[in-house]
PDB file of C-alpha atoms in Angstrom:
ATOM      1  CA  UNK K  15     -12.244  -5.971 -17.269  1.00  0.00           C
ATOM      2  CA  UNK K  16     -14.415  -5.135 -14.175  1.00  0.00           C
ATOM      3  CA  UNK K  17     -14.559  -1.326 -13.520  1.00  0.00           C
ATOM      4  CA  UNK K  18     -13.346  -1.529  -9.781  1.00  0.00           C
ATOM      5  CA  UNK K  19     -11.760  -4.215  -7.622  1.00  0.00           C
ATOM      6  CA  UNK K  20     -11.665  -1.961  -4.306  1.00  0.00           C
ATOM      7  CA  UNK K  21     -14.988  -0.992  -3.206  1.00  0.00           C
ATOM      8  CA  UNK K  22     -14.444   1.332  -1.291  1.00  0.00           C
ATOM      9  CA  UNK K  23     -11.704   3.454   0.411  1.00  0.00           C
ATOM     10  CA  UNK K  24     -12.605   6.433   2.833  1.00  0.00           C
ATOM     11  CA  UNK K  25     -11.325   8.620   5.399  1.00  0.00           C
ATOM     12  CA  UNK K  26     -12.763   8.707   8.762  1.00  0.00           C
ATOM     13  CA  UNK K  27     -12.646   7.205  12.665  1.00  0.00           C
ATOM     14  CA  UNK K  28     -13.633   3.344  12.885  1.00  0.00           C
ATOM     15  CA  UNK K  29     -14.838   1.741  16.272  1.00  0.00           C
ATOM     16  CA  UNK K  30     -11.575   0.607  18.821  1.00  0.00           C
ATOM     17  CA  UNK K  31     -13.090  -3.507  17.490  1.00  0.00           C
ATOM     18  CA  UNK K  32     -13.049  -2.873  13.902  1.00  0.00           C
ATOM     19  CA  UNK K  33     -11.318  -4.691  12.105  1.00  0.00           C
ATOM     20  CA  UNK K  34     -10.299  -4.550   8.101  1.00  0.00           C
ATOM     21  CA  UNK K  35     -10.405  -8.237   6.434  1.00  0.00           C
ATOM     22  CA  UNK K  36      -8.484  -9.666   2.836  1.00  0.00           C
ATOM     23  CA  UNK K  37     -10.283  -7.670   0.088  1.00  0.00           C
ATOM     24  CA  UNK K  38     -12.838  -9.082  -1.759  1.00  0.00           C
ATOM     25  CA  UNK K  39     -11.535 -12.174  -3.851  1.00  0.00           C
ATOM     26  CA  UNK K  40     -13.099 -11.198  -7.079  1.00  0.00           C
ATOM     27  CA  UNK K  41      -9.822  -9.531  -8.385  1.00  0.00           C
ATOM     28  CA  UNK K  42      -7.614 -12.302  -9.045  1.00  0.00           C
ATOM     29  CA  UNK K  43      -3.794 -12.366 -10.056  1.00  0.00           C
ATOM     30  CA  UNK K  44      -4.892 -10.448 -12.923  1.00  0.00           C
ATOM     31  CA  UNK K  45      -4.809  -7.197 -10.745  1.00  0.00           C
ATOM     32  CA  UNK K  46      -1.925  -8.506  -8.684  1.00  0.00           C
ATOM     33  CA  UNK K  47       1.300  -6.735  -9.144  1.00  0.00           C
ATOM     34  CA  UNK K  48       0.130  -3.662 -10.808  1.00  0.00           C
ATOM     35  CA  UNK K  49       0.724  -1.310  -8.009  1.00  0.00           C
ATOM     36  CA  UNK K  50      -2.943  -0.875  -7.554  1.00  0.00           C
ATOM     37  CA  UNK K  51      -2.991  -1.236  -3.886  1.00  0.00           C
ATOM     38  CA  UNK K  52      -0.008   0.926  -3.218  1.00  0.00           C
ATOM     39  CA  UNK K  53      -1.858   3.846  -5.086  1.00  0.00           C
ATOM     40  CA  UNK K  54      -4.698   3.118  -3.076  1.00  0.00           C
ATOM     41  CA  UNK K  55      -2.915   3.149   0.218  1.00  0.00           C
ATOM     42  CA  UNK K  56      -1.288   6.075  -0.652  1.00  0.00           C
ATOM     43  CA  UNK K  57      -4.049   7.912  -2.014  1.00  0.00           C
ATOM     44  CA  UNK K  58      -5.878   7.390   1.598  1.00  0.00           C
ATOM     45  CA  UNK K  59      -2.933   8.190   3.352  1.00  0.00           C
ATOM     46  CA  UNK K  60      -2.047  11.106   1.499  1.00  0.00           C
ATOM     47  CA  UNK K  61      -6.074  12.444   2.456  1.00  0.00           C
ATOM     48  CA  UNK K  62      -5.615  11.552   6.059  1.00  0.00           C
ATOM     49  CA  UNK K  63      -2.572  13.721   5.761  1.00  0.00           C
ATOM     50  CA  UNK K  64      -3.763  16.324   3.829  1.00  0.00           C
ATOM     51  CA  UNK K  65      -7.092  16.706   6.328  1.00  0.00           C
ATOM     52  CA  UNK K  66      -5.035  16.075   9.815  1.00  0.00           C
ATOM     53  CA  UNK K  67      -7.626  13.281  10.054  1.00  0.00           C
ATOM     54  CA  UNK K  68      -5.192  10.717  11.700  1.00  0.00           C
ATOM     55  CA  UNK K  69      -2.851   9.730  14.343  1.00  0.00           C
ATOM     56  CA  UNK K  70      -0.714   7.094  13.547  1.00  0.00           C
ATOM     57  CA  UNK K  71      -1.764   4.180  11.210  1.00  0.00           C
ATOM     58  CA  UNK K  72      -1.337   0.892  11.688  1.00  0.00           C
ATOM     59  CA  UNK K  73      -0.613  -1.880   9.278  1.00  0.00           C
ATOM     60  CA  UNK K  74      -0.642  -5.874  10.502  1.00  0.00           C
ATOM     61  CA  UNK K  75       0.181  -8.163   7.072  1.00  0.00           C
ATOM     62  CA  UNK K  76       1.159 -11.768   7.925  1.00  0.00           C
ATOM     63  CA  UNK K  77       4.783 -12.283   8.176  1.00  0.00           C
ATOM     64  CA  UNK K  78       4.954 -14.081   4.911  1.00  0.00           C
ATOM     65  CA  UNK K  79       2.664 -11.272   2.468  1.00  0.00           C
ATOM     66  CA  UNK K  80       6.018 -10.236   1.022  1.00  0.00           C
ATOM     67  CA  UNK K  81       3.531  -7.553  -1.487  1.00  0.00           C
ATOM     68  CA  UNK K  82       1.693  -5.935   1.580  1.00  0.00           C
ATOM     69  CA  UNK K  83       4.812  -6.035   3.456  1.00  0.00           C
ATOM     70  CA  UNK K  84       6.575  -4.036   0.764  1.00  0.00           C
ATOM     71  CA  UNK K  85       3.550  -1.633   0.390  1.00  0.00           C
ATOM     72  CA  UNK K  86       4.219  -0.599   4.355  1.00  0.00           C
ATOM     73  CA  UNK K  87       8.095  -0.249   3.905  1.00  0.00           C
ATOM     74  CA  UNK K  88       7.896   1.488   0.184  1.00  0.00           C
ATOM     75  CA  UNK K  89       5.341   4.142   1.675  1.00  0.00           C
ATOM     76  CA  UNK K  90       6.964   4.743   4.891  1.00  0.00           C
ATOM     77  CA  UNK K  91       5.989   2.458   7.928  1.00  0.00           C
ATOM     78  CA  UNK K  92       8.429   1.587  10.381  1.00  0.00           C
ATOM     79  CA  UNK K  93       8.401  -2.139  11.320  1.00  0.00           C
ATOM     80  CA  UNK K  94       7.907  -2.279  14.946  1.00  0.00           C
ATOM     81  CA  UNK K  95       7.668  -6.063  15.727  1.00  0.00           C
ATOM     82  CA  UNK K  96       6.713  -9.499  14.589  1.00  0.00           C
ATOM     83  CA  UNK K  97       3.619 -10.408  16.380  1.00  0.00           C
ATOM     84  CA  UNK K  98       0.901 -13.348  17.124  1.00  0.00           C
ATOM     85  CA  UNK K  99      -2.602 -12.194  16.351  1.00  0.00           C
ATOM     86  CA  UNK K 100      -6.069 -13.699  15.680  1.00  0.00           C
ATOM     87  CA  UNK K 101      -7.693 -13.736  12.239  1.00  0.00           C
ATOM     88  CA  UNK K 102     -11.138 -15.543  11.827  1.00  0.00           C
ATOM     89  CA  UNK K 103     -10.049 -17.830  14.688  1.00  0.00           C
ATOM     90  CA  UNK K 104      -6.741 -18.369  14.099  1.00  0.00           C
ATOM     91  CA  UNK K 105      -3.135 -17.672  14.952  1.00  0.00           C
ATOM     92  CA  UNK K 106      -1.639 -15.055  12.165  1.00  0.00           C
ATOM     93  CA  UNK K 107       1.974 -14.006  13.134  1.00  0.00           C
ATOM     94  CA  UNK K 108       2.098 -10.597  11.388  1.00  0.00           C
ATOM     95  CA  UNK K 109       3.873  -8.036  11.072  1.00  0.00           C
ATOM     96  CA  UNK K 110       3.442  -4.272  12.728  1.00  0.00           C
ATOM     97  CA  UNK K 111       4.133  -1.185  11.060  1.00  0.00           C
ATOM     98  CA  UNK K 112       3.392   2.101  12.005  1.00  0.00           C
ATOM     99  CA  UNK K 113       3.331   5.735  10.586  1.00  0.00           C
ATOM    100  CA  UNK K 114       2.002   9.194  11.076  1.00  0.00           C
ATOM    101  CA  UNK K 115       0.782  10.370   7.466  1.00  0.00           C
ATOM    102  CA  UNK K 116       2.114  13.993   8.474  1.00  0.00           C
ATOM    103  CA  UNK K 117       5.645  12.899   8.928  1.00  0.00           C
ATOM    104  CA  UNK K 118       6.470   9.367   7.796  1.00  0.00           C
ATOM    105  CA  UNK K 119       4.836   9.249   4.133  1.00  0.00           C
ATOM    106  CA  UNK K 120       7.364   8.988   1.354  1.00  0.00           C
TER     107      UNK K 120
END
């Protein structure tokens, strides 16, 4: 097994047009359903939190990512609406969730 799947997760203030893309396809199914990314969200939620680094956070999984979906609801997002949104060109109806680390994370 490969040490690490997720590069890299970090703390800190990302340009208004950044945007976070799928994670890097080397993992596989094999790491799928482990919890893995939940800890990982968490973990970098519970430091943005714990360092009153953040406003609010917000997620935008596609409608039909039942796994991502359940990260945001497990950890504390609150769904605010279904929504149309570009992704490398395309239409992407997603989902947005919201939370502020310092009061919504379970």
């Amino acid at each position: 097994m490969k040490p690490s799947v997720v590069r890299r997760l970090r703390c800190g203030q990302l340009p208004r047009d950044a945007t976070a893309r799928s994670p890097s396809p080397e993992g596989g199914a094999k790491f799928q359903g482990r919890g893995l990314g939940k800890r990982a969200v968490r973990a970098l939620l519970e430091q943005a939190r714990d360092q009153d680094r953040w406003g609010p956070v917000h997620a935008f999984p596609a409608t039909g990512n039942a796994a991502s979906n359940g990260i945001c609801r497990s950890l504390g997002f609150r769904l605010i609406a279904e929504i149309d949104m570009d992704f490398a060109g395309r239409a992407l109806r997603s989902n947005h969730w919201v939370m502020e680390p310092g009061r919504d994370l379970v």
